[in-house]
XYZ file of C-alpha atoms in Angstrom:
587
model
C 7.340 6.216 4.313
C 10.487 7.293 5.997
C 11.938 8.967 2.940
C 13.995 11.488 4.887
C 17.770 11.490 4.985
C 18.852 15.017 5.825
C 18.503 16.620 9.239
C 16.772 19.693 7.828
C 14.116 17.767 5.916
C 11.278 18.826 8.176
C 9.351 21.907 7.232
C 9.254 24.121 4.189
C 12.415 24.160 2.167
C 13.511 20.774 3.474
C 15.233 18.333 1.188
C 13.460 15.335 -0.353
C 15.754 12.592 -1.657
C 13.059 10.656 -3.507
C 14.362 9.710 -6.960
C 10.996 9.563 -8.705
C 10.703 12.434 -11.145
C 6.911 12.436 -11.064
C 6.941 13.801 -7.536
C 7.818 17.402 -6.968
C 10.460 17.707 -4.315
C 9.848 19.622 -1.120
C 12.302 22.262 -2.214
C 10.542 22.736 -5.553
C 7.139 22.723 -3.886
C 8.269 25.388 -1.461
C 9.522 27.537 -4.308
C 6.140 27.090 -5.974
C 4.320 28.322 -2.917
C 6.657 31.271 -2.602
C 6.330 32.033 -6.292
C 2.565 32.044 -5.990
C 2.959 34.357 -3.063
C 5.059 36.657 -5.198
C 8.144 36.479 -3.037
C 10.890 34.315 -1.601
C 12.110 33.233 1.807
C 13.315 36.781 2.165
C 9.687 37.739 2.552
C 9.725 36.211 6.000
C 12.776 38.203 7.030
C 11.457 41.392 5.515
C 8.272 41.246 7.543
C 5.932 40.133 4.774
C 4.951 37.255 7.081
C 5.004 39.225 10.294
C 3.654 39.153 13.823
C 0.886 41.528 14.750
C -1.858 42.119 17.266
C -4.592 43.824 15.209
C -5.326 41.006 12.823
C -8.297 39.130 14.224
C -11.035 40.962 12.348
C -10.183 39.519 8.941
C -8.036 36.366 9.343
C -6.900 34.086 6.534
C -8.899 30.943 7.204
C -7.457 27.560 6.294
C -9.021 24.134 6.712
C -6.536 21.354 7.389
C -7.432 17.650 7.139
C -5.041 15.658 9.331
C -4.427 12.024 10.147
C -6.293 11.291 13.423
C -3.072 10.518 15.328
C -1.484 13.899 14.647
C -4.687 15.969 14.552
C -4.659 16.741 18.327
C -1.081 18.069 18.150
C -1.835 20.205 15.100
C -5.031 21.479 16.722
C -3.039 22.573 19.770
C -0.461 24.259 17.522
C -3.162 26.037 15.500
C -4.826 27.308 18.665
C -1.511 28.565 19.967
C -0.831 30.301 16.643
C -4.161 32.092 16.884
C -3.554 33.143 20.492
C -0.119 34.435 19.503
C -1.562 36.446 16.591
C 0.634 34.753 13.991
C 0.136 36.733 10.808
C 0.647 36.625 7.073
C 0.627 39.996 5.322
C -0.735 41.551 8.500
C -3.710 39.159 8.645
C -4.029 36.486 11.325
C -3.612 32.871 10.262
C -6.639 30.890 11.451
C -6.184 27.149 10.861
C -8.987 24.734 11.678
C -7.894 21.103 11.967
C -10.219 18.189 11.254
C -9.227 14.571 11.890
C -9.749 12.442 8.783
C -8.402 8.996 7.952
C -5.658 9.326 5.361
C -7.007 6.598 3.107
C -10.434 8.254 2.981
C -8.957 11.583 1.881
C -6.737 9.813 -0.673
C -9.699 7.873 -2.094
C -11.742 11.061 -2.399
C -8.929 12.944 -4.137
C -8.270 10.059 -6.517
C -11.961 10.095 -7.434
C -11.789 13.815 -8.197
C -13.729 14.870 -5.098
C -12.374 17.995 -3.463
C -12.119 17.719 0.308
C -13.332 20.572 2.479
C -9.723 21.515 3.147
C -6.927 23.451 1.488
C -4.228 21.650 3.490
C -3.631 17.978 4.184
C -1.346 16.133 6.587
C -1.705 12.376 6.012
C 0.345 9.975 8.094
C 2.527 8.919 5.149
C 3.591 10.231 1.780
C 2.530 6.923 0.232
C -0.986 8.405 0.033
C 0.320 11.412 -1.876
C 2.424 9.121 -4.075
C -0.675 7.144 -4.972
C -2.485 10.254 -6.169
C 0.397 11.815 -8.075
C 1.307 8.489 -9.720
C -2.126 8.338 -11.316
C -2.036 12.006 -12.378
C -5.277 12.616 -10.540
C -7.608 15.478 -11.395
C -6.815 17.366 -8.174
C -3.362 18.806 -7.620
C -1.692 17.784 -4.352
C 1.638 19.455 -3.609
C 3.862 18.396 -0.679
C 5.608 21.378 0.895
C 7.419 19.854 3.838
C 7.148 17.306 6.608
C 5.701 17.834 10.052
C 7.059 14.938 12.120
C 7.780 11.215 11.996
C 7.390 8.037 14.008
C 8.886 4.550 13.517
C 6.792 1.392 13.251
C 7.408 -1.689 15.371
C 5.560 -4.362 17.321
C 4.071 -3.399 20.691
C 3.217 -6.091 23.247
C 1.657 -6.396 26.661
C 4.415 -6.922 29.264
C 3.828 -10.650 29.813
C 4.089 -11.325 26.072
C 7.146 -9.091 25.657
C 8.970 -10.783 28.516
C 8.230 -14.204 27.053
C 10.226 -13.122 23.996
C 13.088 -11.709 26.056
C 12.260 -8.012 25.878
C 14.138 -5.699 26.056
C 17.474 -7.502 25.741
C 16.594 -9.790 22.848
C 16.231 -8.201 19.429
C 14.536 -9.646 16.361
C 14.287 -9.079 12.620
C 10.817 -8.486 11.188
C 10.608 -12.046 9.932
C 11.715 -13.563 13.248
C 9.577 -11.227 15.333
C 6.356 -11.850 13.420
C 7.155 -15.554 13.250
C 7.703 -15.738 17.013
C 4.555 -13.776 17.697
C 2.460 -16.110 15.559
C 3.552 -19.491 16.933
C 0.440 -21.118 18.303
C -2.379 -19.280 20.060
C -0.378 -18.174 23.079
C 0.535 -14.828 21.496
C -2.111 -13.207 19.333
C -0.765 -10.597 16.873
C -2.986 -7.970 15.269
C -2.501 -5.269 12.655
C -4.489 -2.698 10.734
C -5.665 -3.436 7.197
C -2.771 -2.459 4.878
C -5.275 -1.266 2.285
C -6.342 1.413 4.770
C -3.309 1.776 7.039
C 0.102 3.101 6.057
C 1.592 1.519 9.185
C 0.147 -1.854 8.237
C 1.299 -1.610 4.620
C 4.821 -0.423 5.439
C 5.282 -3.156 8.048
C 4.036 -5.904 5.735
C 6.223 -4.631 2.898
C 9.228 -4.695 5.212
C 8.252 -8.231 6.196
C 8.026 -9.242 2.535
C 11.382 -7.650 1.766
C 12.952 -9.566 4.628
C 11.367 -12.824 3.464
C 12.603 -12.354 -0.104
C 16.154 -13.075 1.025
C 15.257 -16.565 2.223
C 14.530 -19.727 0.267
C 10.785 -20.130 0.180
C 10.468 -16.680 1.712
C 7.593 -15.563 -0.537
C 5.498 -18.519 0.538
C 6.447 -17.953 4.167
C 5.487 -14.271 3.999
C 2.168 -15.113 2.335
C 1.432 -17.692 5.025
C 2.191 -15.106 7.711
C -0.124 -12.632 6.010
C -2.840 -15.268 5.897
C -2.575 -15.843 9.637
C -2.328 -12.124 10.348
C -5.383 -11.377 8.206
C -7.516 -13.329 10.655
C -6.756 -10.679 13.303
C -6.829 -7.574 11.131
C -8.732 -4.427 12.094
C -10.100 -1.843 9.692
C -8.021 1.045 11.025
C -5.119 1.940 13.307
C -7.454 3.151 16.037
C -9.421 -0.081 15.910
C -6.335 -2.289 16.179
C -5.379 -0.405 19.344
C -8.824 -1.198 20.726
C -8.071 -4.928 20.429
C -5.493 -4.671 23.222
C -6.484 -5.468 26.829
C -7.082 -2.343 28.864
C -5.907 -3.965 32.095
C -3.638 -6.791 33.152
C -6.342 -9.090 34.502
C -6.318 -12.709 33.511
C -9.786 -12.318 31.998
C -8.689 -9.588 29.612
C -5.467 -11.318 28.585
C -7.240 -14.615 28.081
C -10.029 -13.171 25.940
C -9.565 -14.690 22.447
C -10.794 -11.429 20.911
C -7.939 -9.524 22.505
C -4.456 -9.261 21.019
C -1.307 -9.380 23.131
C 0.792 -7.872 20.333
C 0.047 -5.381 17.555
C 1.908 -3.757 14.680
C 1.974 -0.167 15.858
C 3.765 3.127 15.455
C 5.867 4.459 18.300
C 3.516 7.431 18.641
C 0.446 5.184 18.865
C 2.150 3.134 21.597
C 3.100 6.371 23.376
C -0.494 7.600 23.248
C -1.831 4.239 24.409
C 0.565 4.076 27.349
C -0.298 7.622 28.381
C -3.931 6.636 28.851
C -3.517 3.005 29.972
C -4.223 1.788 33.464
C -1.236 1.188 35.702
C 0.367 -2.137 34.879
C -1.210 -2.456 31.420
C 1.205 -0.368 29.362
C 2.946 -1.728 26.261
C 6.537 -2.721 25.634
C 7.940 -1.912 22.199
C 10.066 -4.106 19.932
C 12.010 -2.204 17.259
C 13.054 -4.732 14.547
C 16.798 -4.804 14.051
C 16.509 -4.828 10.250
C 14.877 -1.413 10.375
C 11.672 0.305 11.430
C 9.912 2.041 8.526
C 8.491 5.425 9.427
C 5.331 7.394 9.068
C 6.454 10.832 7.894
C 3.390 13.155 8.012
C 3.893 15.271 4.883
C 2.344 18.738 4.793
C 0.570 19.296 1.460
C -1.557 21.895 -0.260
C -4.669 20.710 -2.092
C -5.837 22.112 -5.424
C -5.353 25.814 -6.224
C -4.846 28.148 -3.285
C -5.252 31.887 -3.472
C -2.206 34.068 -2.943
C -3.277 34.832 0.628
C -3.919 31.168 1.376
C -0.551 30.113 -0.077
C 1.299 32.651 2.058
C -0.662 31.698 5.166
C 0.003 27.971 4.575
C 3.732 28.629 4.314
C 3.571 30.764 7.435
C 1.881 27.996 9.389
C 4.329 25.253 8.430
C 7.232 27.556 9.281
C 5.533 28.195 12.618
C 5.414 24.427 13.238
C 9.200 24.328 12.935
C 9.766 26.768 15.788
C 11.318 25.246 18.952
C 8.159 25.620 21.037
C 6.091 23.761 18.448
C 8.707 21.029 18.065
C 8.482 20.492 21.803
C 4.707 20.383 21.478
C 4.903 17.644 18.831
C 7.265 15.649 21.038
C 4.833 16.074 23.913
C 2.309 14.214 21.760
C 4.804 11.412 21.082
C 6.249 12.407 17.693
C 9.845 12.667 16.547
C 10.911 15.947 14.967
C 14.372 14.977 13.717
C 15.742 11.928 11.947
C 18.957 12.379 13.880
C 17.485 12.015 17.351
C 15.162 9.674 19.212
C 13.797 11.669 22.171
C 14.259 9.564 25.288
C 10.969 10.677 26.779
C 9.104 9.623 23.635
C 10.877 6.258 23.407
C 10.344 5.538 27.107
C 6.717 6.609 26.894
C 6.165 4.232 23.974
C 7.663 1.331 25.923
C 11.063 1.352 24.260
C 14.252 0.511 26.102
C 17.880 -0.275 25.381
C 19.239 -2.350 23.762
C 16.255 -2.229 21.404
C 17.513 -0.417 18.246
C 15.108 2.499 18.521
C 17.708 5.035 17.352
C 18.609 3.190 14.133
C 18.030 4.987 10.853
C 14.949 4.049 8.888
C 15.530 1.421 6.176
C 15.656 2.348 2.504
C 12.140 3.426 1.496
C 10.059 0.706 -0.099
C 9.598 1.153 -3.836
C 6.199 1.671 -5.404
C 6.532 -1.783 -6.980
C 7.205 -3.414 -3.604
C 4.244 -1.636 -2.013
C 1.972 -2.632 -4.884
C 3.087 -6.254 -4.740
C 2.437 -6.318 -1.004
C -1.084 -4.997 -1.556
C -1.634 -7.559 -4.293
C -0.431 -10.400 -2.120
C -2.561 -9.149 0.745
C -5.676 -8.917 -1.455
C -5.457 -12.488 -2.668
C -4.327 -13.718 0.757
C -7.163 -12.182 2.739
C -9.956 -13.154 0.379
C -8.377 -16.322 -0.985
C -8.383 -16.449 -4.743
C -9.686 -18.557 -7.589
C -7.672 -17.593 -10.649
C -7.254 -19.333 -13.975
C -4.133 -18.291 -15.882
C -4.177 -18.589 -19.680
C -0.785 -18.323 -21.409
C -0.059 -17.614 -25.073
C 1.983 -20.485 -26.536
C 2.131 -19.212 -30.123
C 5.426 -19.399 -31.981
C 6.138 -15.693 -31.388
C 6.732 -16.525 -27.709
C 10.069 -17.961 -28.816
C 11.258 -14.460 -29.769
C 14.231 -13.299 -27.659
C 13.869 -10.658 -24.949
C 16.646 -8.110 -25.587
C 19.433 -8.152 -23.033
C 18.322 -11.340 -21.273
C 19.501 -14.211 -23.456
C 16.056 -15.741 -22.912
C 12.879 -16.074 -24.948
C 9.588 -14.400 -24.136
C 8.301 -17.744 -22.918
C 11.304 -18.342 -20.670
C 10.951 -14.972 -18.984
C 7.166 -15.401 -18.739
C 7.583 -18.747 -16.986
C 9.963 -17.228 -14.449
C 7.571 -14.383 -13.697
C 4.611 -16.759 -13.311
C 6.567 -18.972 -10.925
C 7.328 -15.886 -8.825
C 3.649 -14.969 -8.781
C 2.685 -18.534 -7.816
C 4.869 -18.293 -4.707
C 2.700 -15.453 -3.366
C -0.443 -17.611 -3.212
C -1.405 -19.672 -0.167
C -2.596 -23.304 0.074
C -6.235 -22.098 0.226
C -6.027 -20.326 -3.136
C -7.284 -22.070 -6.276
C -5.074 -21.642 -9.352
C -5.224 -23.283 -12.770
C -3.377 -23.115 -16.093
C -4.442 -23.146 -19.747
C -2.290 -22.606 -22.835
C -3.437 -21.426 -26.252
C -2.267 -21.063 -29.822
C -4.296 -22.438 -32.750
C -5.802 -25.913 -33.022
C -4.048 -27.235 -29.928
C -6.779 -29.729 -29.082
C -8.481 -30.813 -32.278
C -10.254 -27.717 -33.566
C -9.850 -25.931 -30.235
C -7.238 -23.184 -29.904
C -6.726 -23.906 -26.193
C -5.833 -26.752 -23.870
C -6.382 -27.150 -20.120
C -3.035 -28.129 -18.609
C -3.932 -27.977 -14.896
C -7.575 -27.596 -13.764
C -8.245 -24.750 -11.328
C -8.074 -26.339 -7.885
C -6.861 -25.605 -4.364
C -3.048 -25.286 -4.169
C -2.855 -27.309 -0.974
C -4.791 -30.296 -2.332
C -2.833 -33.527 -2.433
C -3.023 -35.883 -5.381
C -0.761 -38.534 -6.815
C 2.537 -36.872 -7.574
C 2.241 -34.069 -5.020
C 0.172 -30.976 -4.399
C -1.642 -28.726 -6.833
C 1.186 -26.241 -6.314
C 3.699 -28.894 -7.382
C 1.683 -29.707 -10.518
C 1.417 -26.031 -11.446
C 5.110 -25.417 -10.896
C 5.924 -28.313 -13.202
C 3.382 -27.151 -15.791
C 4.683 -23.567 -15.777
C 8.234 -24.825 -16.184
C 7.221 -27.097 -19.091
C 5.509 -24.397 -21.170
C 6.985 -24.167 -24.661
C 6.032 -22.196 -27.792
C 4.163 -24.208 -30.431
C 6.168 -24.271 -33.707
C 4.291 -22.320 -36.384
C 1.457 -21.754 -33.924
C -0.636 -18.599 -34.360
C -2.587 -16.643 -31.725
C -6.128 -17.917 -31.229
C -7.018 -15.188 -28.775
C -10.753 -14.585 -29.209
C -12.113 -18.162 -29.039
C -9.776 -18.894 -26.122
C -10.892 -15.824 -24.198
C -14.571 -16.696 -24.582
C -14.092 -20.355 -23.611
C -11.930 -19.510 -20.588
C -14.356 -16.846 -19.389
C -17.302 -19.228 -19.702
C -15.397 -21.766 -17.611
C -14.415 -19.152 -15.004
C -17.939 -17.788 -14.557
C -19.581 -21.228 -14.477
C -17.185 -22.370 -11.726
C -17.460 -19.192 -9.641
C -16.401 -19.746 -6.012
C -18.399 -17.696 -3.525
C -16.339 -15.939 -0.860
C -13.182 -15.914 -2.972
C -11.623 -13.383 -5.317
C -12.419 -14.842 -8.742
C -10.501 -13.723 -11.814
C -9.270 -14.812 -15.221
C -5.747 -13.781 -16.294
C -4.804 -13.998 -19.986
C -1.261 -13.338 -21.211
C -0.715 -12.725 -24.928
C 2.124 -11.324 -27.002
C 0.074 -10.707 -30.140
C -3.318 -10.034 -31.676
C -5.891 -12.608 -32.756
C -4.633 -14.553 -35.797
C -7.410 -17.145 -36.181
C -9.526 -16.082 -39.186
C -12.227 -18.591 -38.326
C -12.786 -17.344 -34.797
C -15.489 -15.173 -33.311
C -15.125 -11.464 -34.123
C -14.018 -8.950 -31.540
C -17.427 -7.175 -31.363
C -19.171 -10.528 -30.913
C -16.632 -11.536 -28.250
C -17.272 -8.350 -26.297
C -21.042 -8.821 -26.555
C -20.768 -12.408 -25.309
C -18.514 -11.391 -22.407
C -20.952 -8.682 -21.362
C -23.789 -11.222 -21.323
C -21.744 -13.592 -19.152
C -20.801 -10.881 -16.651
C -22.823 -10.885 -13.420
C -22.180 -8.086 -10.862
C -23.358 -10.401 -8.085
C -20.735 -12.980 -9.129
C -17.858 -10.837 -10.444
C -15.084 -12.479 -12.442
C -12.888 -9.692 -13.813
C -10.770 -10.518 -16.844
C -7.204 -9.255 -16.559
C -5.606 -9.289 -20.004
C -1.884 -8.553 -20.149
C -0.381 -7.578 -23.500
C 3.254 -8.720 -23.536
C 5.904 -7.194 -25.798
C 5.831 -4.838 -28.794
C 3.450 -6.886 -30.967
C 0.571 -6.977 -28.482
C -2.290 -4.488 -28.621
C -2.861 -2.722 -25.277
C -5.974 -0.914 -26.486
C -7.556 -4.191 -27.615
C -6.703 -5.807 -24.283
C -8.366 -2.912 -22.455
C -11.486 -3.039 -24.618
C -11.971 -6.788 -24.161
C -11.177 -6.854 -20.431
C -13.325 -3.848 -19.540
C -16.378 -5.690 -20.874
C -16.102 -7.864 -17.738
C -15.205 -5.137 -15.251
C -11.555 -6.096 -15.527
C -8.570 -4.285 -16.993
C -6.118 -4.433 -19.851
C -2.450 -4.097 -19.010
C 0.775 -4.032 -20.995
C 4.395 -4.897 -20.278
C 7.398 -4.342 -22.480
C 9.298 -7.141 -20.754
C 7.689 -10.392 -19.534
C 9.631 -10.068 -16.264
C 7.132 -7.344 -15.338
C 4.175 -9.737 -15.477
C 4.149 -10.573 -11.775
C 4.081 -6.945 -10.666
C 1.474 -5.887 -13.227
C -0.730 -8.886 -12.490
C -0.747 -8.176 -8.759
C -1.437 -4.489 -9.404
C -4.407 -5.420 -11.585
C -5.689 -7.819 -8.924
C -5.585 -5.019 -6.341
C -7.512 -2.714 -8.675
C -10.096 -5.398 -9.454
C -10.434 -6.288 -5.772
C -11.027 -2.624 -4.912
C -13.878 -2.447 -7.443
C -15.380 -5.512 -5.843
C -15.300 -3.839 -2.409
C -17.164 -0.845 -3.791
């Protein structure tokens, strides 16, 4: 994700400025490998990792799974290493490279499935972050970086010239906006759930939109339009481009004139394109995030394998191999933008192709982008049920606001990420709010873009969120409310949409006359239908809520229980839970 800041960050021993303690830094990882090997960097100098010519009989064999874009370059490097008799402890290093989509390897590792490889080079460290964040059952250790490539928007020449390429520069928001005006310029991208390039670009777009009034809604609307021209993978989005400059190809509605693409992918495309059909590259002036191709070991390696892995990554940092990587369209230094690579990708001055990568997107920003994308692509039908018991008037330390005040602000932020096609509703609950009922429907679950007297559904929800207030002396009628809301959600299931029920509570059930927890769980299980999934997402807010109870109740529906210490975290946690629930639905 472009997390490099020092010129020596590539290769073993390079520096990793990431602040998150859960990730081992490259330097630490390198020390680990060397420790396993029983030596230090001095082993290289002393001849422990030496060159030799009588090593082919018993080589150290390593399987390396690599992102498909960099697999050809690594295959060429591995073949050259074998021809040159590169050795570790007097034994040849024999690396076999297999192209595998990064998301597929990450999914397998997260599920505890060992890949048929001891080494892994995904296209971005976000895949490694995802595994290490969840403390997965298989150890993945980054030990350096192989190369990098910035992400921009590539266009066929006629489209690029219509936007003033190369002299005119754009921000992400302006560039995507310009590319999506009308049907004259069709913009495609790879699915951000499967593509690091797609996710990083959309996160950068969302970050840019956040600085503008109504930016969240604007970004969501752009995602909605973009989702209609999304391909499953990076290679497939490239295939949507016209392969020649004929009017038939350019006019084909299934073809894109512009795509979110890495510099290396544009370079590779141009190298194989017919004359006159190459791409021109826009580099957004507010920064091009980068794919960074981390080199990682997978699970436990033997001493010989650890030494051979270190030997191979050090070999990749030799001048001849750096030139090889550049030949395939990659950058090998954050300080330089090779002119041949930039020109081959369709870059030209004054496009800001040499600008430093922007500050890496945080895990929260990436997760929120995925959440927004999930509900944008599928469209959503979500009923939100908010605790209005008196305890919601308790202050949130350090904010000067009550739990309810902060909750309302977080819900309004979340509302801005939904599009006019999404259906959202609002209930509140305490005890005996509506006669004997513990709950009350404030806004029925309907399409946000629908117009009624007084404005749109979005307007009514915004007003209802803002008007939420704790009920004086009100207790928490959690169980009866949960059952009633889930019955309503399942009976009004909308086919083709992501259906879910979100319940926010800051306490445990306090209604002695309600259904019991075991009976509630039994009833929820009976209402659950795998063919019509409606996951319950229950968020326990503050110190008095019970996370374990929330998990137990929600899991009965295939949903999840979450907890936040501060209501301001609700938006992020809710979107994260939606992503997780949406992923289960895809399976």
